[in-house]
PDB file of C-alpha atoms in Angstrom:
ATOM      1  CA  ARG W   1      63.343  -3.578   9.476  1.00 48.00           C
ATOM      2  CA  LYS W   2      63.269  -6.105  12.126  1.00 55.00           C
ATOM      3  CA  GLU W   3      60.197  -8.271  13.171  1.00 90.00           C
ATOM      4  CA  VAL W   4      57.828  -8.595  16.098  1.00 95.00           C
ATOM      5  CA  GLU W   5      55.890 -11.633  16.338  1.00 95.00           C
ATOM      6  CA  GLN W   6      52.695 -12.419  18.253  1.00 96.00           C
ATOM      7  CA  ASP W   7      50.183 -15.142  18.515  1.00 94.00           C
ATOM      8  CA  PRO W   8      47.035 -13.810  17.138  1.00 93.00           C
ATOM      9  CA  GLY W   9      44.637 -15.744  19.207  1.00 93.00           C
ATOM     10  CA  PRO W  10      41.993 -15.224  19.968  1.00 96.00           C
ATOM     11  CA  PHE W  11      42.459 -16.151  23.527  1.00 96.00           C
ATOM     12  CA  ASN W  12      39.095 -17.069  25.043  1.00 97.00           C
ATOM     13  CA  VAL W  13      39.086 -16.741  28.928  1.00 97.00           C
ATOM     14  CA  PRO W  14      36.262 -16.438  31.417  1.00 98.00           C
ATOM     15  CA  GLU W  15      35.977 -13.320  33.779  1.00 98.00           C
ATOM     16  CA  GLY W  16      38.542 -13.557  36.683  1.00 98.00           C
ATOM     17  CA  ALA W  17      41.076 -15.583  34.981  1.00 98.00           C
ATOM     18  CA  THR W  18      44.742 -14.717  34.551  1.00 98.00           C
ATOM     19  CA  VAL W  19      45.956 -14.666  30.882  1.00 97.00           C
ATOM     20  CA  ALA W  20      49.503 -14.090  29.410  1.00 97.00           C
ATOM     21  CA  PHE W  21      50.766 -12.971  25.983  1.00 94.00           C
ATOM     22  CA  ASN W  22      54.133 -13.391  24.485  1.00 95.00           C
ATOM     23  CA  CYS W  23      55.802 -11.153  21.915  1.00 96.00           C
ATOM     24  CA  THR W  24      58.885 -12.094  20.385  1.00 97.00           C
ATOM     25  CA  TYR W  25      61.465  -9.528  18.538  1.00 95.00           C
ATOM     26  CA  SER W  26      64.376  -9.994  16.536  1.00 94.00           C
ATOM     27  CA  ASN W  27      66.385  -6.664  16.937  1.00 88.00           C
ATOM     28  CA  SER W  28      68.671  -7.548  19.965  1.00 88.00           C
ATOM     29  CA  ALA W  29      69.593  -3.904  20.152  1.00 86.00           C
ATOM     30  CA  SER W  30      65.958  -2.671  21.122  1.00 87.00           C
ATOM     31  CA  GLN W  31      66.020  -0.976  24.483  1.00 86.00           C
ATOM     32  CA  SER W  32      62.249   0.127  24.855  1.00 90.00           C
ATOM     33  CA  PHE W  33      59.224  -1.974  24.542  1.00 93.00           C
ATOM     34  CA  PHE W  34      55.535  -1.099  24.490  1.00 95.00           C
ATOM     35  CA  TRP W  35      52.059  -2.633  25.158  1.00 97.00           C
ATOM     36  CA  TYR W  36      49.158  -1.011  23.404  1.00 97.00           C
ATOM     37  CA  ARG W  37      45.552  -2.096  23.649  1.00 98.00           C
ATOM     38  CA  GLN W  38      43.441  -1.500  20.414  1.00 97.00           C
ATOM     39  CA  ASP W  39      39.655  -1.681  20.548  1.00 96.00           C
ATOM     40  CA  CYS W  40      37.735  -2.516  17.320  1.00 93.00           C
ATOM     41  CA  ARG W  41      37.966   0.161  14.808  1.00 91.00           C
ATOM     42  CA  LYS W  42      39.493   2.409  17.202  1.00 95.00           C
ATOM     43  CA  GLU W  43      43.168   3.746  17.731  1.00 97.00           C
ATOM     44  CA  PRO W  44      45.815   1.962  19.798  1.00 97.00           C
ATOM     45  CA  LYS W  45      46.198   3.209  23.102  1.00 97.00           C
ATOM     46  CA  LEU W  46      49.423   2.934  25.129  1.00 96.00           C
ATOM     47  CA  LEU W  47      49.017   0.487  28.034  1.00 96.00           C
ATOM     48  CA  MET W  48      52.395  -0.045  29.455  1.00 94.00           C
ATOM     49  CA  SER W  49      56.049   0.850  28.752  1.00 92.00           C
ATOM     50  CA  VAL W  50      58.962  -1.547  29.461  1.00 91.00           C
ATOM     51  CA  TYR W  51      62.503  -0.226  29.708  1.00 86.00           C
ATOM     52  CA  SER W  52      64.110  -2.573  32.103  1.00 84.00           C
ATOM     53  CA  SER W  53      63.341  -5.820  33.209  1.00 83.00           C
ATOM     54  CA  GLY W  54      59.507  -5.191  33.662  1.00 88.00           C
ATOM     55  CA  ASN W  55      56.537  -3.039  34.876  1.00 90.00           C
ATOM     56  CA  GLU W  56      53.417  -3.499  36.559  1.00 93.00           C
ATOM     57  CA  ASP W  57      50.439  -1.235  36.873  1.00 94.00           C
ATOM     58  CA  GLY W  58      47.455  -2.860  38.833  1.00 96.00           C
ATOM     59  CA  ARG W  59      46.173  -5.906  37.135  1.00 98.00           C
ATOM     60  CA  PHE W  60      48.702  -5.858  34.350  1.00 97.00           C
ATOM     61  CA  THR W  61      52.447  -6.817  34.403  1.00 97.00           C
ATOM     62  CA  ALA W  62      54.634  -6.603  31.543  1.00 96.00           C
ATOM     63  CA  GLN W  63      57.983  -8.503  31.697  1.00 95.00           C
ATOM     64  CA  LEU W  64      61.286  -8.393  29.319  1.00 95.00           C
ATOM     65  CA  ASN W  65      63.504 -11.337  28.870  1.00 94.00           C
ATOM     66  CA  ARG W  66      66.521  -9.912  26.877  1.00 93.00           C
ATOM     67  CA  ALA W  67      68.109 -13.271  26.679  1.00 93.00           C
ATOM     68  CA  SER W  68      65.227 -15.074  24.871  1.00 94.00           C
ATOM     69  CA  GLN W  69      64.207 -11.650  23.252  1.00 95.00           C
ATOM     70  CA  TYR W  70      60.567 -11.674  24.232  1.00 94.00           C
ATOM     71  CA  ILE W  71      58.290  -9.253  26.376  1.00 96.00           C
ATOM     72  CA  SER W  72      55.199 -10.804  28.116  1.00 97.00           C
ATOM     73  CA  LEU W  73      52.054  -9.310  29.227  1.00 97.00           C
ATOM     74  CA  LEU W  74      50.091 -10.775  32.090  1.00 98.00           C
ATOM     75  CA  ILE W  75      46.442  -9.679  32.816  1.00 98.00           C
ATOM     76  CA  ARG W  76      45.110 -10.941  36.427  1.00 98.00           C
ATOM     77  CA  ASP W  77      41.562 -11.103  37.198  1.00 98.00           C
ATOM     78  CA  SER W  78      40.200 -10.461  33.730  1.00 98.00           C
ATOM     79  CA  LYS W  79      37.265  -8.202  33.249  1.00 98.00           C
ATOM     80  CA  LEU W  80      34.927  -8.183  30.292  1.00 98.00           C
ATOM     81  CA  SER W  81      36.131  -4.811  29.413  1.00 98.00           C
ATOM     82  CA  ASP W  82      39.862  -6.288  28.876  1.00 98.00           C
ATOM     83  CA  SER W  83      38.460  -7.614  25.703  1.00 98.00           C
ATOM     84  CA  ALA W  84      40.569  -6.147  22.917  1.00 97.00           C
ATOM     85  CA  THR W  85      43.256  -6.530  20.759  1.00 97.00           C
ATOM     86  CA  TYR W  86      46.989  -6.000  22.359  1.00 97.00           C
ATOM     87  CA  LEU W  87      49.591  -4.726  20.174  1.00 97.00           C
ATOM     88  CA  CYS W  88      53.247  -5.127  20.992  1.00 96.00           C
ATOM     89  CA  ALA W  89      55.485  -2.621  19.769  1.00 95.00           C
ATOM     90  CA  VAL W  90      59.510  -2.515  19.916  1.00 93.00           C
ATOM     91  CA  ASN W  91      61.611   0.575  19.295  1.00 89.00           C
ATOM     92  CA  SER W  92      63.837   0.034  16.355  1.00 79.00           C
ATOM     93  CA  GLY W  93      65.109   3.561  16.417  1.00 70.00           C
ATOM     94  CA  GLU W  94      67.886   2.887  18.941  1.00 65.00           C
ATOM     95  CA  GLY W  95      70.858   5.170  18.203  1.00 65.00           C
ATOM     96  CA  THR W  96      69.004   7.247  15.659  1.00 67.00           C
ATOM     97  CA  GLY W  97      67.241   9.737  18.126  1.00 65.00           C
ATOM     98  CA  TYR W  98      63.969   8.731  16.696  1.00 70.00           C
ATOM     99  CA  SER W  99      61.292   6.630  18.261  1.00 73.00           C
ATOM    100  CA  THR W 100      60.305   4.410  15.374  1.00 86.00           C
ATOM    101  CA  LEU W 101      58.352   1.550  16.674  1.00 91.00           C
ATOM    102  CA  THR W 102      57.921  -1.867  14.699  1.00 93.00           C
ATOM    103  CA  PHE W 103      54.516  -3.404  15.766  1.00 94.00           C
ATOM    104  CA  GLY W 104      53.265  -6.998  15.998  1.00 95.00           C
ATOM    105  CA  LYS W 105      49.970  -7.986  14.276  1.00 95.00           C
ATOM    106  CA  GLY W 106      48.284  -8.100  17.862  1.00 95.00           C
ATOM    107  CA  THR W 107      46.694 -10.744  20.120  1.00 96.00           C
ATOM    108  CA  MET W 108      42.985 -10.912  20.434  1.00 96.00           C
ATOM    109  CA  LEU W 109      41.692 -11.402  23.912  1.00 98.00           C
ATOM    110  CA  LEU W 110      37.919 -12.371  24.333  1.00 98.00           C
ATOM    111  CA  VAL W 111      36.719 -12.219  28.049  1.00 98.00           C
ATOM    112  CA  SER W 112      33.447 -14.004  28.608  1.00 97.00           C
ATOM    113  CA  PRO W 113      30.982 -13.877  31.535  1.00 96.00           C
TER     114      PRO W 113
ATOM    115  CA  ASP T   1      42.502  18.936  26.317  1.00 60.00           C
ATOM    116  CA  GLY T   2      45.758  18.106  24.996  1.00 68.00           C
ATOM    117  CA  GLY T   3      45.844  15.268  22.386  1.00 94.00           C
ATOM    118  CA  ILE T   4      45.987  14.463  18.614  1.00 96.00           C
ATOM    119  CA  THR T   5      42.994  15.007  16.110  1.00 97.00           C
ATOM    120  CA  GLN T   6      42.681  13.743  12.823  1.00 97.00           C
ATOM    121  CA  SER T   7      40.021  14.789  10.386  1.00 91.00           C
ATOM    122  CA  PRO T   8      37.980  13.515   8.853  1.00 92.00           C
ATOM    123  CA  LYS T   9      37.138  10.197  10.534  1.00 94.00           C
ATOM    124  CA  TYR T  10      35.813   8.500   7.347  1.00 95.00           C
ATOM    125  CA  LEU T  11      36.756   9.609   3.744  1.00 94.00           C
ATOM    126  CA  PHE T  12      35.577   8.500   0.538  1.00 94.00           C
ATOM    127  CA  ARG T  13      37.229   8.943  -2.786  1.00 92.00           C
ATOM    128  CA  LYS T  14      37.402   7.863  -6.287  1.00 92.00           C
ATOM    129  CA  GLU T  15      40.219   6.090  -7.765  1.00 91.00           C
ATOM    130  CA  GLY T  16      42.708   8.412  -9.423  1.00 91.00           C
ATOM    131  CA  GLN T  17      42.045  11.285  -6.988  1.00 91.00           C
ATOM    132  CA  ASN T  18      44.803  12.554  -4.420  1.00 94.00           C
ATOM    133  CA  VAL T  19      43.512  13.064  -0.895  1.00 95.00           C
ATOM    134  CA  THR T  20      45.133  14.721   2.163  1.00 96.00           C
ATOM    135  CA  LEU T  21      44.581  13.411   5.578  1.00 96.00           C
ATOM    136  CA  SER T  22      44.961  16.067   8.574  1.00 97.00           C
ATOM    137  CA  CYS T  23      46.777  15.538  11.859  1.00 98.00           C
ATOM    138  CA  GLU T  24      47.240  18.226  14.419  1.00 97.00           C
ATOM    139  CA  GLN T  25      48.619  17.724  18.006  1.00 97.00           C
ATOM    140  CA  ASN T  26      48.904  20.302  20.720  1.00 96.00           C
ATOM    141  CA  LEU T  27      51.101  17.764  23.159  1.00 93.00           C
ATOM    142  CA  ASN T  28      54.244  20.130  22.056  1.00 93.00           C
ATOM    143  CA  HIS T  29      55.587  16.901  20.925  1.00 92.00           C
ATOM    144  CA  ASP T  30      58.550  17.315  18.458  1.00 91.00           C
ATOM    145  CA  ALA T  31      58.119  13.958  16.570  1.00 92.00           C
ATOM    146  CA  MET T  32      54.959  12.913  14.497  1.00 95.00           C
ATOM    147  CA  TYR T  33      54.419   9.543  12.682  1.00 96.00           C
ATOM    148  CA  TRP T  34      51.988   8.255   9.952  1.00 98.00           C
ATOM    149  CA  TYR T  35      51.004   4.651   9.917  1.00 98.00           C
ATOM    150  CA  ARG T  36      48.424   2.522   7.911  1.00 97.00           C
ATOM    151  CA  GLN T  37      46.660  -0.415   9.379  1.00 97.00           C
ATOM    152  CA  ASP T  38      45.085  -3.121   7.045  1.00 94.00           C
ATOM    153  CA  PRO T  39      42.570  -5.593   8.420  1.00 87.00           C
ATOM    154  CA  GLY T  40      44.283  -8.284  10.582  1.00 79.00           C
ATOM    155  CA  GLN T  41      47.593  -6.518   9.970  1.00 82.00           C
ATOM    156  CA  GLY T  42      49.945  -4.800  12.241  1.00 88.00           C
ATOM    157  CA  LEU T  43      50.655  -0.956  12.035  1.00 95.00           C
ATOM    158  CA  ARG T  44      53.016   0.020   9.183  1.00 95.00           C
ATOM    159  CA  LEU T  45      55.093   3.044   9.071  1.00 95.00           C
ATOM    160  CA  ILE T  46      54.661   5.460   6.173  1.00 97.00           C
ATOM    161  CA  TYR T  47      56.461   8.615   7.195  1.00 97.00           C
ATOM    162  CA  TYR T  48      57.803  10.290  10.154  1.00 95.00           C
ATOM    163  CA  SER T  49      59.090  13.715  11.203  1.00 94.00           C
ATOM    164  CA  GLN T  50      61.354  14.875  14.211  1.00 90.00           C
ATOM    165  CA  ILE T  51      61.451  18.484  13.340  1.00 90.00           C
ATOM    166  CA  VAL T  52      59.828  21.168  11.305  1.00 93.00           C
ATOM    167  CA  ASN T  53      60.718  20.894   7.693  1.00 95.00           C
ATOM    168  CA  ASP T  54      62.175  17.499   7.851  1.00 93.00           C
ATOM    169  CA  PHE T  55      60.841  14.169   7.406  1.00 95.00           C
ATOM    170  CA  GLN T  56      61.986  10.701   6.783  1.00 94.00           C
ATOM    171  CA  LYS T  57      60.489   7.572   4.628  1.00 95.00           C
ATOM    172  CA  GLY T  58      59.208   4.725   6.699  1.00 93.00           C
ATOM    173  CA  ASP T  59      58.726   1.313   5.269  1.00 92.00           C
ATOM    174  CA  ILE T  60      55.969   1.963   2.801  1.00 95.00           C
ATOM    175  CA  ALA T  61      56.189   5.449   1.645  1.00 97.00           C
ATOM    176  CA  GLU T  62      55.701   4.921  -1.996  1.00 96.00           C
ATOM    177  CA  GLY T  63      52.682   6.583  -3.162  1.00 96.00           C
ATOM    178  CA  TYR T  64      52.252   8.965  -0.147  1.00 97.00           C
ATOM    179  CA  SER T  65      53.855  12.604   0.595  1.00 97.00           C
ATOM    180  CA  VAL T  66      53.958  14.659   3.793  1.00 98.00           C
ATOM    181  CA  SER T  67      54.766  18.108   4.925  1.00 97.00           C
ATOM    182  CA  ARG T  68      55.665  19.463   8.396  1.00 97.00           C
ATOM    183  CA  GLU T  69      55.616  23.246   7.995  1.00 97.00           C
ATOM    184  CA  LYS T  70      54.327  23.517  11.609  1.00 96.00           C
ATOM    185  CA  LYS T  71      55.379  21.620  14.735  1.00 96.00           C
ATOM    186  CA  GLU T  72      51.573  20.940  15.440  1.00 97.00           C
ATOM    187  CA  SER T  73      50.613  19.768  12.027  1.00 98.00           C
ATOM    188  CA  PHE T  74      51.566  16.704   9.895  1.00 98.00           C
ATOM    189  CA  PRO T  75      49.361  16.228   6.977  1.00 98.00           C
ATOM    190  CA  LEU T  76      49.475  13.022   4.746  1.00 98.00           C
ATOM    191  CA  THR T  77      48.506  13.007   1.247  1.00 97.00           C
ATOM    192  CA  VAL T  78      47.658   9.787  -0.479  1.00 96.00           C
ATOM    193  CA  THR T  79      48.403  10.161  -4.202  1.00 94.00           C
ATOM    194  CA  SER T  80      46.850   8.304  -7.131  1.00 90.00           C
ATOM    195  CA  ALA T  81      50.114   6.400  -7.307  1.00 89.00           C
ATOM    196  CA  GLN T  82      49.213   4.493  -4.134  1.00 91.00           C
ATOM    197  CA  LYS T  83      47.982   1.129  -5.509  1.00 90.00           C
ATOM    198  CA  ASN T  84      45.851   0.070  -2.504  1.00 92.00           C
ATOM    199  CA  PRO T  85      44.960   3.396  -0.622  1.00 94.00           C
ATOM    200  CA  THR T  86      41.884   1.737   1.159  1.00 96.00           C
ATOM    201  CA  ALA T  87      43.092   1.391   4.856  1.00 96.00           C
ATOM    202  CA  PHE T  88      42.778   2.872   8.437  1.00 97.00           C
ATOM    203  CA  TYR T  89      45.421   5.671   8.789  1.00 98.00           C
ATOM    204  CA  LEU T  90      46.727   6.702  12.058  1.00 98.00           C
ATOM    205  CA  CYS T  91      48.686   9.639  13.101  1.00 98.00           C
ATOM    206  CA  ALA T  92      50.910   9.648  16.255  1.00 96.00           C
ATOM    207  CA  SER T  93      53.366  11.845  18.042  1.00 95.00           C
ATOM    208  CA  SER T  94      56.112  11.286  20.609  1.00 92.00           C
ATOM    209  CA  THR T  95      58.670  13.209  22.426  1.00 84.00           C
ATOM    210  CA  THR T  96      62.048  13.227  21.007  1.00 73.00           C
ATOM    211  CA  GLY T  97      64.596  10.659  21.819  1.00 65.00           C
ATOM    212  CA  SER T  98      64.712   7.053  21.116  1.00 58.00           C
ATOM    213  CA  LEU T  99      62.687   6.060  23.951  1.00 68.00           C
ATOM    214  CA  GLY T 100      59.713   8.188  23.313  1.00 74.00           C
ATOM    215  CA  GLU T 101      56.117   6.574  23.891  1.00 89.00           C
ATOM    216  CA  GLN T 102      53.980   7.224  21.054  1.00 93.00           C
ATOM    217  CA  TYR T 103      50.420   8.335  21.116  1.00 94.00           C
ATOM    218  CA  PHE T 104      47.740   7.884  18.717  1.00 97.00           C
ATOM    219  CA  GLY T 105      45.035  10.107  17.165  1.00 97.00           C
ATOM    220  CA  PRO T 106      41.533   8.517  16.409  1.00 97.00           C
ATOM    221  CA  GLY T 107      42.453   7.583  12.708  1.00 97.00           C
ATOM    222  CA  THR T 108      40.896   8.342   9.483  1.00 97.00           C
ATOM    223  CA  ARG T 109      39.289   5.533   7.669  1.00 97.00           C
ATOM    224  CA  LEU T 110      39.765   6.024   3.753  1.00 96.00           C
ATOM    225  CA  THR T 111      37.846   4.087   1.168  1.00 95.00           C
ATOM    226  CA  VAL T 112      38.896   4.400  -2.394  1.00 93.00           C
ATOM    227  CA  THR T 113      36.371   2.801  -5.011  1.00 91.00           C
TER     228      THR T 113
END
């Protein structure tokens, strides 16, 4: 199984700051990518899906760089409630008909007042 | 409310006992998945199933078994052969096709002593 790498952090930022995380992947055939948010002792919740060059949803922007094989997540105007672990997932099931995701270990974000 | 339910939330067992974790979804998703998460680790795929009566081993299937007798249900049995069963177990589902986003249930935290 191909790997997905993330900086574990923690990233400590003040409220209102802009923060970006990167996630590198090794499977060049992957076509779909996902960012999940996971709160402590809870299940991951889907934050964003990336199928082409990028995606934007409010304060959150995800970008895909196929040449360098990484995706990024940018959070603008950080809120205290953004504090969580952000998991990157890469679809390893291309060509199989399955959505089999390979997850990174996550990046922890701590937003302080 | 559409969603994925897992029960129980916490489960305690003695070493040497088999235990079955429940996962039910009413999202009409064809594909279902089981992952385990250990502290500070990413999610690792145990088993997955795309259709009823069919399932595939994931990366860490040893010591686990599953069944898929109904589209809505995908129970996981942790057998006594699993050497380190204490973990957070997450069930997910998705639509078919290799681009499908996966959605997670609330998880079952299993402790074996």
